[in-house]
Amino acid sequence: MKKLFLAFMLLTPVAMAYGERNEIIVSPIYGKQKNNNDKNAPVKGVTGSGIKISLEGKGGVDDDVVMGLGMGLTYNSLKVKGKDINSNSGSLVSIPVYFMIGTGTDNGIYTKLSAGFAVRNGSVKWTDNNGGSGKIKARPLTGYAAFGVGVRKDRFSIGVSASTSTKAKRTYSSPTKHYRDNIMLSGAAISLDFGYALK
């Protein structure tokens, strides 16, 4: 976790050096439970609630098109749900770095589409009443994409966005079953974005 935080601090000037509008965005996150109907049920991975702090530098290309760079530091709780599951709480820390393009260079409605990659670290372990134990661990490097829409007024903005789910490795072992596979931790993560432009 310390290494991820250091990477965030080192990359911050890159995002802030670009663009006419440098914005800090604070986003409470709601992790939507992903339906899991695979053969290894009842184990379900879920990305829980959390928070994201993003820094974005953006500039107008023409009258209504915006392009820019961004990065964030995200924390989510992790929880394993299912019948007869005993779960220890875990956490997920991510640093997404992304390119963005959108509309809305002035006051009014804006949209933005972001694409890039995310460095992640985190895991959660669990046991069950069948004598089994398992672990879900986030993959260290994955793609990242998000879409957002909102309203901008002078230095302030408010909006909502949805970002792609996190990929993870899952292992499980019990007296009757053993498996190792890749899963998605949740459905799309929904966040409410509150922005303030530094310049």
PDB file of C-alpha atoms in Angstrom:
ATOM      1  CA  MET A   1       0.000   0.000   0.000  1.00  0.00           C
ATOM      2  CA  LYS A   2       2.876   2.382   0.771  1.00  0.00           C
ATOM      3  CA  LYS A   3       4.362   1.762  -2.686  1.00  0.00           C
ATOM      4  CA  LEU A   4       1.044   2.594  -4.357  1.00  0.00           C
ATOM      5  CA  PHE A   5       0.730   5.810  -2.362  1.00  0.00           C
ATOM      6  CA  LEU A   6       4.292   6.791  -3.333  1.00  0.00           C
ATOM      7  CA  ALA A   7       3.494   6.138  -7.001  1.00  0.00           C
ATOM      8  CA  PHE A   8       0.410   8.354  -6.688  1.00  0.00           C
ATOM      9  CA  MET A   9       2.494  11.196  -5.235  1.00  0.00           C
ATOM     10  CA  LEU A  10       5.170  10.894  -7.937  1.00  0.00           C
ATOM     11  CA  LEU A  11       2.674  10.862 -10.811  1.00  0.00           C
ATOM     12  CA  THR A  12       0.550  13.741  -9.492  1.00  0.00           C
ATOM     13  CA  PRO A  13       2.591  16.501 -11.217  1.00  0.00           C
ATOM     14  CA  VAL A  14       2.091  14.785 -14.587  1.00  0.00           C
ATOM     15  CA  ALA A  15      -1.692  15.109 -14.358  1.00  0.00           C
ATOM     16  CA  MET A  16      -1.557  18.613 -12.931  1.00  0.00           C
ATOM     17  CA  ALA A  17       0.901  19.969 -15.509  1.00  0.00           C
ATOM     18  CA  TYR A  18      -1.504  19.346 -18.376  1.00  0.00           C
ATOM     19  CA  GLY A  19      -4.402  21.513 -19.419  1.00  0.00           C
ATOM     20  CA  GLU A  20      -6.202  24.730 -18.755  1.00  0.00           C
ATOM     21  CA  ARG A  21      -8.391  23.354 -15.980  1.00  0.00           C
ATOM     22  CA  ASN A  22      -6.758  21.361 -13.173  1.00  0.00           C
ATOM     23  CA  GLU A  23      -9.399  19.713 -11.042  1.00  0.00           C
ATOM     24  CA  ILE A  24      -9.452  17.635  -7.878  1.00  0.00           C
ATOM     25  CA  ILE A  25     -12.406  15.239  -7.663  1.00  0.00           C
ATOM     26  CA  VAL A  26     -13.608  13.423  -4.544  1.00  0.00           C
ATOM     27  CA  SER A  27     -15.899  10.461  -5.232  1.00  0.00           C
ATOM     28  CA  PRO A  28     -17.734   8.238  -2.741  1.00  0.00           C
ATOM     29  CA  ILE A  29     -18.082   4.801  -4.421  1.00  0.00           C
ATOM     30  CA  TYR A  30     -20.833   2.222  -4.331  1.00  0.00           C
ATOM     31  CA  GLY A  31     -19.713  -1.250  -5.450  1.00  0.00           C
ATOM     32  CA  LYS A  32     -22.581  -3.127  -7.046  1.00  0.00           C
ATOM     33  CA  GLN A  33     -22.750  -6.853  -6.290  1.00  0.00           C
ATOM     34  CA  LYS A  34     -21.973  -8.954  -9.348  1.00  0.00           C
ATOM     35  CA  ASN A  35     -24.330 -11.855 -10.013  1.00  0.00           C
ATOM     36  CA  ASN A  36     -22.320 -15.057  -9.745  1.00  0.00           C
ATOM     37  CA  ASN A  37     -23.943 -18.146 -11.231  1.00  0.00           C
ATOM     38  CA  ASP A  38     -20.785 -20.130 -11.920  1.00  0.00           C
ATOM     39  CA  LYS A  39     -20.155 -23.718 -10.900  1.00  0.00           C
ATOM     40  CA  ASN A  40     -18.148 -22.616  -7.878  1.00  0.00           C
ATOM     41  CA  ALA A  41     -21.053 -20.906  -6.125  1.00  0.00           C
ATOM     42  CA  PRO A  42     -21.908 -20.097  -3.326  1.00  0.00           C
ATOM     43  CA  VAL A  43     -18.748 -17.975  -3.134  1.00  0.00           C
ATOM     44  CA  LYS A  44     -19.306 -14.437  -4.402  1.00  0.00           C
ATOM     45  CA  GLY A  45     -16.703 -11.689  -4.640  1.00  0.00           C
ATOM     46  CA  VAL A  46     -17.841  -8.129  -4.080  1.00  0.00           C
ATOM     47  CA  THR A  47     -16.156  -4.766  -4.182  1.00  0.00           C
ATOM     48  CA  GLY A  48     -17.758  -2.796  -1.392  1.00  0.00           C
ATOM     49  CA  SER A  49     -18.095   0.877  -0.663  1.00  0.00           C
ATOM     50  CA  GLY A  50     -15.102   3.165  -0.793  1.00  0.00           C
ATOM     51  CA  ILE A  51     -13.730   6.505  -1.916  1.00  0.00           C
ATOM     52  CA  LYS A  52     -11.661   7.821  -4.825  1.00  0.00           C
ATOM     53  CA  ILE A  53      -9.591  11.007  -5.040  1.00  0.00           C
ATOM     54  CA  SER A  54      -8.688  12.001  -8.592  1.00  0.00           C
ATOM     55  CA  LEU A  55      -6.563  14.708 -10.166  1.00  0.00           C
ATOM     56  CA  GLU A  56      -7.381  15.718 -13.740  1.00  0.00           C
ATOM     57  CA  GLY A  57      -5.790  18.210 -16.107  1.00  0.00           C
ATOM     58  CA  LYS A  58      -7.889  19.057 -19.147  1.00  0.00           C
ATOM     59  CA  GLY A  59      -8.069  21.594 -21.919  1.00  0.00           C
ATOM     60  CA  GLY A  60     -10.434  22.530 -24.725  1.00  0.00           C
ATOM     61  CA  VAL A  61      -9.662  21.267 -28.235  1.00  0.00           C
ATOM     62  CA  ASP A  62     -12.414  23.345 -29.834  1.00  0.00           C
ATOM     63  CA  ASP A  63     -15.609  25.034 -28.659  1.00  0.00           C
ATOM     64  CA  ASP A  64     -17.045  21.945 -26.998  1.00  0.00           C
ATOM     65  CA  VAL A  65     -14.443  19.128 -26.987  1.00  0.00           C
ATOM     66  CA  VAL A  66     -12.174  18.510 -23.996  1.00  0.00           C
ATOM     67  CA  MET A  67      -9.121  16.264 -23.767  1.00  0.00           C
ATOM     68  CA  GLY A  68      -6.869  15.579 -20.811  1.00  0.00           C
ATOM     69  CA  LEU A  69      -4.993  13.292 -18.459  1.00  0.00           C
ATOM     70  CA  GLY A  70      -6.007  12.008 -15.057  1.00  0.00           C
ATOM     71  CA  MET A  71      -5.057   9.737 -12.224  1.00  0.00           C
ATOM     72  CA  GLY A  72      -6.634   8.675  -8.966  1.00  0.00           C
ATOM     73  CA  LEU A  73      -6.162   6.919  -5.654  1.00  0.00           C
ATOM     74  CA  THR A  74      -9.035   4.571  -4.804  1.00  0.00           C
ATOM     75  CA  TYR A  75      -9.866   2.579  -1.679  1.00  0.00           C
ATOM     76  CA  ASN A  76     -12.601  -0.059  -1.520  1.00  0.00           C
ATOM     77  CA  SER A  77     -13.623  -2.557   1.111  1.00  0.00           C
ATOM     78  CA  LEU A  78     -13.686  -6.214   0.031  1.00  0.00           C
ATOM     79  CA  LYS A  79     -16.171  -8.797   1.268  1.00  0.00           C
ATOM     80  CA  VAL A  80     -16.975 -12.399   0.358  1.00  0.00           C
ATOM     81  CA  LYS A  81     -20.666 -13.252   0.461  1.00  0.00           C
ATOM     82  CA  GLY A  82     -22.447 -16.571   0.205  1.00  0.00           C
ATOM     83  CA  LYS A  83     -24.205 -19.311   2.133  1.00  0.00           C
ATOM     84  CA  ASP A  84     -22.287 -20.544   5.208  1.00  0.00           C
ATOM     85  CA  ILE A  85     -19.392 -18.154   4.474  1.00  0.00           C
ATOM     86  CA  ASN A  86     -17.204 -16.776   7.251  1.00  0.00           C
ATOM     87  CA  SER A  87     -15.381 -13.787   5.786  1.00  0.00           C
ATOM     88  CA  ASN A  88     -12.570 -11.634   7.010  1.00  0.00           C
ATOM     89  CA  SER A  89     -12.753  -8.051   5.848  1.00  0.00           C
ATOM     90  CA  GLY A  90     -10.251  -7.054   3.187  1.00  0.00           C
ATOM     91  CA  SER A  91      -9.409  -3.959   1.205  1.00  0.00           C
ATOM     92  CA  LEU A  92      -8.469  -2.936  -2.323  1.00  0.00           C
ATOM     93  CA  VAL A  93      -6.213  -0.002  -3.188  1.00  0.00           C
ATOM     94  CA  SER A  94      -5.958   1.143  -6.821  1.00  0.00           C
ATOM     95  CA  ILE A  95      -4.183   3.836  -8.821  1.00  0.00           C
ATOM     96  CA  PRO A  96      -5.889   4.411 -12.185  1.00  0.00           C
ATOM     97  CA  VAL A  97      -3.968   6.447 -14.783  1.00  0.00           C
ATOM     98  CA  TYR A  98      -6.003   7.464 -17.817  1.00  0.00           C
ATOM     99  CA  PHE A  99      -6.529   9.580 -20.907  1.00  0.00           C
ATOM    100  CA  MET A 100      -9.901  11.301 -21.210  1.00  0.00           C
ATOM    101  CA  ILE A 101     -12.001  12.924 -23.887  1.00  0.00           C
ATOM    102  CA  GLY A 102     -15.358  14.601 -23.443  1.00  0.00           C
ATOM    103  CA  THR A 103     -17.647  17.529 -24.063  1.00  0.00           C
ATOM    104  CA  GLY A 104     -18.444  20.696 -22.143  1.00  0.00           C
ATOM    105  CA  THR A 105     -15.607  23.203 -21.907  1.00  0.00           C
ATOM    106  CA  ASP A 106     -17.572  25.872 -20.054  1.00  0.00           C
ATOM    107  CA  ASN A 107     -20.430  26.090 -17.547  1.00  0.00           C
ATOM    108  CA  GLY A 108     -23.194  23.576 -18.146  1.00  0.00           C
ATOM    109  CA  ILE A 109     -23.444  19.857 -18.781  1.00  0.00           C
ATOM    110  CA  TYR A 110     -20.275  17.839 -19.332  1.00  0.00           C
ATOM    111  CA  THR A 111     -19.526  14.261 -20.375  1.00  0.00           C
ATOM    112  CA  LYS A 112     -16.243  12.388 -20.291  1.00  0.00           C
ATOM    113  CA  LEU A 113     -14.911   9.001 -21.351  1.00  0.00           C
ATOM    114  CA  SER A 114     -11.723   7.743 -19.699  1.00  0.00           C
ATOM    115  CA  ALA A 115      -9.433   4.872 -20.710  1.00  0.00           C
ATOM    116  CA  GLY A 116      -6.099   3.690 -19.336  1.00  0.00           C
ATOM    117  CA  PHE A 117      -4.737   1.230 -16.811  1.00  0.00           C
ATOM    118  CA  ALA A 118      -4.821   0.692 -13.054  1.00  0.00           C
ATOM    119  CA  VAL A 119      -2.235  -0.617 -10.598  1.00  0.00           C
ATOM    120  CA  ARG A 120      -3.987  -2.508  -7.798  1.00  0.00           C
ATOM    121  CA  ASN A 121      -3.215  -4.266  -4.534  1.00  0.00           C
ATOM    122  CA  GLY A 122      -5.565  -6.023  -2.111  1.00  0.00           C
ATOM    123  CA  SER A 123      -7.064  -9.324  -1.049  1.00  0.00           C
ATOM    124  CA  VAL A 124      -9.633 -10.986   1.183  1.00  0.00           C
ATOM    125  CA  LYS A 125      -9.701 -14.478   2.709  1.00  0.00           C
ATOM    126  CA  TRP A 126     -12.603 -16.590   3.894  1.00  0.00           C
ATOM    127  CA  THR A 127     -13.564 -19.943   5.364  1.00  0.00           C
ATOM    128  CA  ASP A 128     -16.845 -21.845   5.182  1.00  0.00           C
ATOM    129  CA  ASN A 129     -18.784 -24.435   7.139  1.00  0.00           C
ATOM    130  CA  ASN A 130     -17.642 -27.210   4.768  1.00  0.00           C
ATOM    131  CA  GLY A 131     -14.063 -27.044   5.999  1.00  0.00           C
ATOM    132  CA  GLY A 132     -12.960 -24.984   3.021  1.00  0.00           C
ATOM    133  CA  SER A 133     -10.860 -21.856   2.774  1.00  0.00           C
ATOM    134  CA  GLY A 134     -10.220 -19.437  -0.054  1.00  0.00           C
ATOM    135  CA  LYS A 135      -8.597 -16.208  -1.107  1.00  0.00           C
ATOM    136  CA  ILE A 136      -9.430 -13.506  -3.630  1.00  0.00           C
ATOM    137  CA  LYS A 137      -6.501 -11.314  -4.697  1.00  0.00           C
ATOM    138  CA  ALA A 138      -6.686  -8.382  -7.104  1.00  0.00           C
ATOM    139  CA  ARG A 139      -4.605  -8.626 -10.257  1.00  0.00           C
ATOM    140  CA  PRO A 140      -1.745  -6.095 -10.004  1.00  0.00           C
ATOM    141  CA  LEU A 141      -2.234  -4.444 -13.408  1.00  0.00           C
ATOM    142  CA  THR A 142      -5.502  -4.231 -15.348  1.00  0.00           C
ATOM    143  CA  GLY A 143      -7.179  -2.021 -17.905  1.00  0.00           C
ATOM    144  CA  TYR A 144      -9.344   0.861 -16.710  1.00  0.00           C
ATOM    145  CA  ALA A 145     -12.317   2.587 -18.326  1.00  0.00           C
ATOM    146  CA  ALA A 146     -15.003   4.941 -17.026  1.00  0.00           C
ATOM    147  CA  PHE A 147     -17.837   7.143 -18.251  1.00  0.00           C
ATOM    148  CA  GLY A 148     -19.140  10.199 -16.455  1.00  0.00           C
ATOM    149  CA  VAL A 149     -21.749  12.917 -16.870  1.00  0.00           C
ATOM    150  CA  GLY A 150     -22.496  15.950 -14.754  1.00  0.00           C
ATOM    151  CA  VAL A 151     -22.824  19.717 -14.434  1.00  0.00           C
ATOM    152  CA  ARG A 152     -20.030  22.285 -14.171  1.00  0.00           C
ATOM    153  CA  LYS A 153     -20.405  25.798 -12.737  1.00  0.00           C
ATOM    154  CA  ASP A 154     -17.332  28.033 -12.535  1.00  0.00           C
ATOM    155  CA  ARG A 155     -14.815  26.123 -10.386  1.00  0.00           C
ATOM    156  CA  PHE A 156     -17.272  23.541  -9.102  1.00  0.00           C
ATOM    157  CA  SER A 157     -18.713  20.400 -10.673  1.00  0.00           C
ATOM    158  CA  ILE A 158     -20.944  17.536  -9.634  1.00  0.00           C
ATOM    159  CA  GLY A 159     -21.686  14.363 -11.544  1.00  0.00           C
ATOM    160  CA  VAL A 160     -21.982  10.601 -11.560  1.00  0.00           C
ATOM    161  CA  SER A 161     -19.674   8.046 -13.162  1.00  0.00           C
ATOM    162  CA  ALA A 162     -19.337   4.307 -13.660  1.00  0.00           C
ATOM    163  CA  SER A 163     -16.004   2.487 -13.958  1.00  0.00           C
ATOM    164  CA  THR A 164     -15.069  -1.021 -15.020  1.00  0.00           C
ATOM    165  CA  SER A 165     -14.858  -3.855 -12.557  1.00  0.00           C
ATOM    166  CA  THR A 166     -11.626  -5.181 -11.064  1.00  0.00           C
ATOM    167  CA  LYS A 167     -10.234  -8.531 -12.190  1.00  0.00           C
ATOM    168  CA  ALA A 168      -8.966 -10.893  -9.507  1.00  0.00           C
ATOM    169  CA  LYS A 169      -7.588 -14.373  -8.930  1.00  0.00           C
ATOM    170  CA  ARG A 170      -9.630 -16.712  -6.749  1.00  0.00           C
ATOM    171  CA  THR A 171      -8.384 -19.897  -5.078  1.00  0.00           C
ATOM    172  CA  TYR A 172     -10.378 -22.312  -2.941  1.00  0.00           C
ATOM    173  CA  SER A 173      -9.707 -25.630  -1.242  1.00  0.00           C
ATOM    174  CA  SER A 174     -11.925 -27.991   0.783  1.00  0.00           C
ATOM    175  CA  PRO A 175     -12.055 -31.754   1.451  1.00  0.00           C
ATOM    176  CA  THR A 176     -14.279 -32.168  -1.634  1.00  0.00           C
ATOM    177  CA  LYS A 177     -13.403 -29.291  -3.963  1.00  0.00           C
ATOM    178  CA  HIS A 178     -10.340 -27.450  -5.238  1.00  0.00           C
ATOM    179  CA  TYR A 179     -10.215 -24.711  -7.840  1.00  0.00           C
ATOM    180  CA  ARG A 180      -8.292 -21.713  -9.073  1.00  0.00           C
ATOM    181  CA  ASP A 181      -9.848 -19.225 -11.486  1.00  0.00           C
ATOM    182  CA  ASN A 182     -10.190 -15.583 -12.511  1.00  0.00           C
ATOM    183  CA  ILE A 183     -13.242 -13.531 -11.546  1.00  0.00           C
ATOM    184  CA  MET A 184     -14.562  -9.993 -11.648  1.00  0.00           C
ATOM    185  CA  LEU A 185     -14.864  -8.543  -8.152  1.00  0.00           C
ATOM    186  CA  SER A 186     -18.117  -6.738  -8.851  1.00  0.00           C
ATOM    187  CA  GLY A 187     -20.286  -5.160 -11.458  1.00  0.00           C
ATOM    188  CA  ALA A 188     -19.635  -1.553 -12.445  1.00  0.00           C
ATOM    189  CA  ALA A 189     -18.532   0.684  -9.570  1.00  0.00           C
ATOM    190  CA  ILE A 190     -20.836   3.717  -9.346  1.00  0.00           C
ATOM    191  CA  SER A 191     -19.510   6.950  -7.852  1.00  0.00           C
ATOM    192  CA  LEU A 192     -20.826  10.448  -7.162  1.00  0.00           C
ATOM    193  CA  ASP A 193     -18.194  12.976  -8.235  1.00  0.00           C
ATOM    194  CA  PHE A 194     -17.588  16.333  -6.511  1.00  0.00           C
ATOM    195  CA  GLY A 195     -15.009  18.456  -8.327  1.00  0.00           C
ATOM    196  CA  TYR A 196     -13.157  21.698  -7.629  1.00  0.00           C
ATOM    197  CA  ALA A 197     -10.913  23.364 -10.201  1.00  0.00           C
ATOM    198  CA  LEU A 198      -7.589  24.637  -8.855  1.00  0.00           C
ATOM    199  CA  LYS A 199      -7.176  26.833 -11.917  1.00  0.00           C
TER     200      LYS A 199
END
